[in-house]
Amino acid sequence: MQFAGMNYLAILIAAIVAFVIGAIYYGALSKPWMKAARLDPNGPKPAMAPLMITTFVLELILAFVTAGVIGHLGTGQVTLTNGVISGLFIWAGIILTTMTINNRYQGFGWDLTLIDGLHWLLVMVGIGATIGLFGV
């Protein structure tokens, strides 16, 4: 299940890992997150099925792109260690920076940045580790 060095099974499993991390993480931190995001727990609720489908599809894209980045390290370099390190670099250089800028402009507090930032750190380590474990 490979094409041009991309292991599609690894990408699919990495996306599932990311989704499960988010479900567990935000399940445990739902109340502090809702407060930080200024969401009224008694307010209108979004339709969950489209939200979950969108989340999974976007995490699948994130896993695909991460696999491409890790794959560019070269032959024999798709390892657990390189996967985790690549996930950390993507998180620190792209995800955390962009999210923090957006949160500042949108007037959210550092509590939302901390909660969401840690979530994305765990997701990127999970994706990187999964891709790395599968190798090429």
Coordinates of N, CA and C in Angstrom, one line a residue:
M1 N 0.8 -1.2 0.0 CA 0.0 0.0 0.0 C 0.9 1.2 0.0
Q2 N 1.8 1.3 -1.0 CA 2.7 2.4 -1.1 C 2.6 3.0 -2.5
F3 N 2.8 4.3 -2.6 CA 3.0 5.0 -3.8 C 3.9 6.1 -3.6
A4 N 5.0 6.2 -4.4 CA 6.0 7.2 -4.3 C 6.5 7.4 -2.9
G5 N 6.7 6.3 -2.2 CA 7.2 6.4 -0.9 C 6.2 6.7 0.2
M6 N 4.9 6.8 -0.1 CA 3.9 7.1 0.8 C 3.2 5.8 1.2
N7 N 3.2 5.5 2.5 CA 2.5 4.4 3.0 C 1.1 4.8 3.4
Y8 N 0.1 4.4 2.5 CA -1.3 4.9 2.8 C -1.9 4.3 4.0
L9 N -1.5 3.1 4.3 CA -2.0 2.4 5.5 C -1.5 3.2 6.8
A10 N -0.3 3.6 6.8 CA 0.3 4.3 7.9 C -0.4 5.7 8.0
I11 N -0.7 6.3 6.9 CA -1.4 7.6 6.9 C -2.8 7.5 7.4
L12 N -3.5 6.5 7.0 CA -4.8 6.2 7.6 C -4.8 6.0 9.1
I13 N -3.9 5.1 9.5 CA -3.8 4.8 10.9 C -3.4 6.1 11.7
A14 N -2.5 6.9 11.1 CA -2.0 8.1 11.8 C -3.2 9.1 12.0
A15 N -4.1 9.1 11.0 CA -5.3 10.0 11.1 C -6.2 9.5 12.2
I16 N -6.4 8.2 12.2 CA -7.2 7.6 13.3 C -6.6 7.9 14.7
V17 N -5.3 7.7 14.8 CA -4.6 8.1 16.0 C -4.8 9.5 16.4
A18 N -4.7 10.4 15.5 CA -5.0 11.8 15.7 C -6.4 12.1 16.2
F19 N -7.4 11.4 15.6 CA -8.8 11.6 15.9 C -9.0 11.1 17.3
V20 N -8.5 9.9 17.7 CA -8.7 9.3 19.0 C -8.0 10.2 20.1
I21 N -6.8 10.7 19.8 CA -6.2 11.7 20.7 C -7.1 12.8 21.0
G22 N -7.6 13.4 19.9 CA -8.5 14.6 20.1 C -9.8 14.2 20.9
A23 N -10.4 13.1 20.7 CA -11.6 12.7 21.4 C -11.3 12.5 22.9
I24 N -10.2 11.8 23.2 CA -9.8 11.6 24.6 C -9.5 12.9 25.3
Y25 N -8.6 13.7 24.6 CA -8.1 15.0 25.1 C -9.2 16.0 25.4
Y26 N -10.0 16.2 24.4 CA -11.1 17.2 24.6 C -12.3 16.7 25.4
G27 N -12.4 15.3 25.4 CA -13.4 14.7 26.3 C -13.0 15.0 27.8
A28 N -11.7 15.0 28.1 CA -11.3 15.2 29.4 C -11.2 16.7 29.8
L29 N -11.0 17.6 28.7 CA -10.9 19.0 29.0 C -12.0 19.8 28.4
S30 N -13.2 19.2 28.2 CA -14.3 19.9 27.5 C -14.7 21.2 28.3
K31 N -14.8 21.1 29.6 CA -15.3 22.3 30.3 C -14.3 23.4 30.3
P32 N -13.0 23.2 30.6 CA -12.0 24.3 30.5 C -11.9 24.8 29.1
W33 N -12.0 23.9 28.1 CA -11.9 24.4 26.7 C -13.1 25.2 26.3
M34 N -14.3 24.8 26.7 CA -15.5 25.6 26.4 C -15.4 27.0 27.0
K35 N -14.9 27.1 28.3 CA -14.7 28.4 28.9 C -13.7 29.2 28.2
A36 N -12.6 28.6 27.9 CA -11.5 29.4 27.2 C -11.9 29.8 25.8
A37 N -12.8 29.0 25.1 CA -13.2 29.3 23.8 C -14.5 30.2 23.8
R38 N -14.9 30.5 25.0 CA -16.1 31.4 25.2 C -17.4 30.8 24.6
L39 N -17.5 29.5 24.8 CA -18.7 28.8 24.3 C -19.7 28.6 25.4
D40 N -20.9 28.9 25.2 CA -22.0 28.7 26.2 C -22.4 27.2 26.2
P41 N -22.2 26.5 27.3 CA -22.6 25.1 27.3 C -24.1 24.9 27.0
N42 N -24.9 25.9 27.3 CA -26.3 25.8 27.1 C -26.7 26.4 25.8
G43 N -25.8 26.9 25.0 CA -26.1 27.5 23.7 C -26.3 26.5 22.6
P44 N -26.6 26.9 21.4 CA -26.8 26.0 20.3 C -25.6 25.1 20.0
K45 N -25.9 23.9 19.7 CA -24.8 22.9 19.4 C -24.7 22.7 17.9
P46 N -23.5 22.6 17.4 CA -23.3 22.3 16.0 C -23.7 20.9 15.7
A47 N -24.0 20.6 14.4 CA -24.3 19.2 14.0 C -23.0 18.4 14.1
M48 N -23.0 17.4 14.9 CA -21.8 16.7 15.2 C -21.3 15.8 14.1
A49 N -22.1 15.2 13.3 CA -21.6 14.3 12.3 C -20.8 15.1 11.2
P50 N -21.3 16.2 10.7 CA -20.4 16.9 9.7 C -19.1 17.4 10.4
L51 N -19.2 17.8 11.6 CA -18.0 18.3 12.3 C -17.0 17.2 12.5
M52 N -17.4 16.0 12.9 CA -16.5 14.9 13.0 C -15.9 14.4 11.7
I53 N -16.8 14.4 10.6 CA -16.3 14.0 9.3 C -15.2 15.0 8.8
T54 N -15.5 16.3 9.0 CA -14.6 17.3 8.6 C -13.3 17.2 9.3
T55 N -13.4 17.0 10.7 CA -12.2 16.8 11.5 C -11.3 15.7 11.0
F56 N -12.0 14.5 10.7 CA -11.2 13.3 10.3 C -10.5 13.6 9.0
V57 N -11.3 14.2 8.0 CA -10.7 14.4 6.7 C -9.5 15.3 6.8
L58 N -9.6 16.4 7.6 CA -8.5 17.3 7.7 C -7.3 16.7 8.5
E59 N -7.6 15.8 9.4 CA -6.5 15.1 10.1 C -5.8 14.1 9.1
L60 N -6.6 13.5 8.2 CA -6.1 12.7 7.2 C -5.1 13.4 6.3
I61 N -5.5 14.7 5.9 CA -4.7 15.5 5.1 C -3.4 15.9 5.9
L62 N -3.5 16.2 7.2 CA -2.4 16.5 8.0 C -1.4 15.3 8.1
A63 N -2.0 14.1 8.2 CA -1.1 12.9 8.2 C -0.4 12.7 6.9
F64 N -1.1 12.9 5.8 CA -0.6 12.8 4.5 C 0.6 13.7 4.3
V65 N 0.4 15.0 4.6 CA 1.4 16.0 4.5 C 2.6 15.7 5.4
T66 N 2.4 15.3 6.6 CA 3.4 14.9 7.5 C 4.2 13.7 7.0
A67 N 3.5 12.7 6.4 CA 4.3 11.6 5.8 C 5.2 12.1 4.7
G68 N 4.7 13.1 3.9 CA 5.5 13.6 2.8 C 6.7 14.3 3.3
V69 N 6.6 15.1 4.4 CA 7.7 15.7 5.0 C 8.7 14.7 5.5
I70 N 8.2 13.7 6.3 CA 9.1 12.7 6.8 C 9.8 12.0 5.7
G71 N 9.1 11.6 4.6 CA 9.6 10.9 3.5 C 10.7 11.7 2.8
H72 N 10.7 13.0 2.9 CA 11.7 13.8 2.2 C 13.1 13.7 3.0
L73 N 13.1 13.1 4.1 CA 14.4 13.0 4.8 C 15.3 12.0 4.1
G74 N 14.7 11.1 3.3 CA 15.6 10.3 2.4 C 15.3 8.8 2.7
T75 N 15.9 8.0 1.9 CA 15.8 6.5 2.0 C 16.3 6.0 3.3
G76 N 15.4 5.2 4.0 CA 15.8 4.6 5.3 C 15.7 5.6 6.5
Q77 N 15.2 6.8 6.2 CA 15.1 7.8 7.3 C 13.7 7.9 7.9
V78 N 12.7 7.1 7.4 CA 11.4 7.1 8.0 C 11.4 6.2 9.2
T79 N 11.7 6.7 10.4 CA 11.9 6.0 11.6 C 11.0 6.6 12.7
L80 N 10.9 5.9 13.8 CA 10.1 6.4 14.9 C 10.7 7.8 15.4
T81 N 12.0 7.8 15.6 CA 12.7 9.0 16.1 C 12.5 10.2 15.1
N82 N 12.7 9.9 13.8 CA 12.6 11.0 12.8 C 11.1 11.4 12.7
G83 N 10.2 10.5 12.9 CA 8.8 10.8 12.8 C 8.4 11.7 13.9
V84 N 8.8 11.4 15.1 CA 8.5 12.2 16.3 C 9.2 13.6 16.2
I85 N 10.4 13.7 15.8 CA 11.1 14.9 15.6 C 10.5 15.8 14.5
S86 N 10.1 15.2 13.4 CA 9.4 15.9 12.4 C 8.1 16.4 12.8
G87 N 7.3 15.6 13.6 CA 6.1 16.1 14.2 C 6.2 17.3 15.1
L88 N 7.3 17.2 15.9 CA 7.6 18.4 16.8 C 7.9 19.6 16.0
F89 N 8.7 19.5 14.9 CA 9.1 20.6 14.1 C 7.9 21.2 13.4
I90 N 7.0 20.4 12.9 CA 5.8 20.9 12.2 C 4.9 21.6 13.3
W91 N 4.8 21.0 14.4 CA 4.0 21.6 15.5 C 4.5 23.0 15.9
A92 N 5.8 23.0 16.2 CA 6.4 24.2 16.7 C 6.5 25.3 15.7
G93 N 6.8 25.0 14.4 CA 7.1 25.9 13.4 C 5.9 26.4 12.6
I94 N 4.9 25.5 12.6 CA 3.7 25.9 11.7 C 2.4 25.9 12.6
I95 N 2.1 24.9 13.3 CA 0.8 24.8 14.0 C 0.8 25.8 15.2
L96 N 1.7 25.7 16.1 CA 1.7 26.5 17.3 C 1.8 28.0 16.9
T97 N 2.7 28.3 16.0 CA 2.8 29.7 15.6 C 1.6 30.3 15.0
T98 N 1.0 29.6 14.1 CA -0.2 30.1 13.4 C -1.4 30.2 14.3
M99 N -1.6 29.1 15.2 CA -2.7 29.1 16.1 C -2.5 30.3 17.1
T100 N -1.3 30.5 17.6 CA -1.1 31.6 18.6 C -1.4 32.9 18.0
I101 N -0.9 33.2 16.8 CA -1.2 34.4 16.1 C -2.7 34.6 15.9
N102 N -3.4 33.6 15.5 CA -4.9 33.7 15.3 C -5.6 33.9 16.6
N103 N -5.2 33.2 17.7 CA -5.8 33.4 19.0 C -5.6 34.9 19.5
R104 N -4.4 35.4 19.3 CA -4.1 36.8 19.7 C -5.0 37.8 19.0
Y105 N -5.1 37.7 17.6 CA -6.0 38.6 16.9 C -7.4 38.4 17.2
Q106 N -7.8 37.2 17.5 CA -9.3 37.0 17.8 C -9.6 37.3 19.3
G107 N -8.6 37.7 20.0 CA -8.9 38.2 21.4 C -9.1 37.1 22.4
F108 N -8.6 35.9 22.1 CA -8.7 34.8 23.0 C -7.6 34.8 24.0
G109 N -7.7 34.3 25.2 CA -6.7 34.3 26.2 C -5.7 33.2 25.9
W110 N -4.6 33.2 26.7 CA -3.6 32.2 26.6 C -4.0 30.8 27.0
D111 N -5.1 30.8 27.8 CA -5.7 29.5 28.2 C -6.1 28.7 27.1
L112 N -6.8 29.3 26.1 CA -7.2 28.6 24.9 C -6.0 28.1 24.1
T113 N -5.0 29.0 24.0 CA -3.8 28.6 23.2 C -3.1 27.5 23.9
L114 N -3.0 27.4 25.2 CA -2.4 26.3 25.9 C -3.1 25.0 25.7
I115 N -4.5 25.1 25.9 CA -5.3 23.9 25.7 C -5.2 23.3 24.3
D116 N -5.4 24.2 23.3 CA -5.4 23.7 21.9 C -3.9 23.4 21.5
G117 N -3.0 24.1 22.0 CA -1.6 23.9 21.6 C -1.1 22.5 22.1
L118 N -1.5 22.2 23.3 CA -1.1 20.9 23.8 C -1.7 19.7 23.0
H119 N -3.0 20.0 22.7 CA -3.7 19.0 21.9 C -3.0 18.7 20.6
W120 N -2.6 19.8 19.9 CA -1.9 19.7 18.6 C -0.5 19.1 18.7
L121 N 0.1 19.4 19.8 CA 1.4 18.8 20.1 C 1.3 17.2 20.2
L122 N 0.3 16.8 21.0 CA 0.0 15.3 21.1 C -0.3 14.7 19.8
V123 N -1.1 15.4 19.0 CA -1.6 14.9 17.7 C -0.3 14.8 16.8
M124 N 0.5 15.8 16.7 CA 1.7 15.7 15.8 C 2.7 14.7 16.2
V125 N 2.9 14.5 17.5 CA 3.7 13.4 18.0 C 3.1 12.1 17.6
G126 N 1.8 12.0 17.8 CA 1.1 10.7 17.4 C 1.2 10.4 16.0
I127 N 1.0 11.4 15.1 CA 1.1 11.2 13.7 C 2.5 10.9 13.3
G128 N 3.5 11.7 13.7 CA 4.9 11.4 13.4 C 5.3 10.0 13.8
A129 N 5.0 9.7 15.1 CA 5.4 8.3 15.6 C 4.7 7.2 14.8
T130 N 3.5 7.4 14.4 CA 2.8 6.3 13.6 C 3.4 6.2 12.2
I131 N 3.7 7.3 11.6 CA 4.3 7.3 10.2 C 5.7 6.6 10.4
G132 N 6.4 7.1 11.4 CA 7.8 6.5 11.6 C 7.8 5.1 11.9
L133 N 6.8 4.6 12.7 CA 6.8 3.2 13.0 C 6.6 2.3 11.8
F134 N 5.8 2.8 10.9 CA 5.5 2.0 9.7 C 6.7 2.0 8.7
G135 N 7.5 3.1 8.8 CA 8.7 3.2 7.9 C 8.2 3.2 6.4
V136 N 9.1 3.0 5.5 CA 8.7 2.9 4.1 C 9.1 1.6 3.5

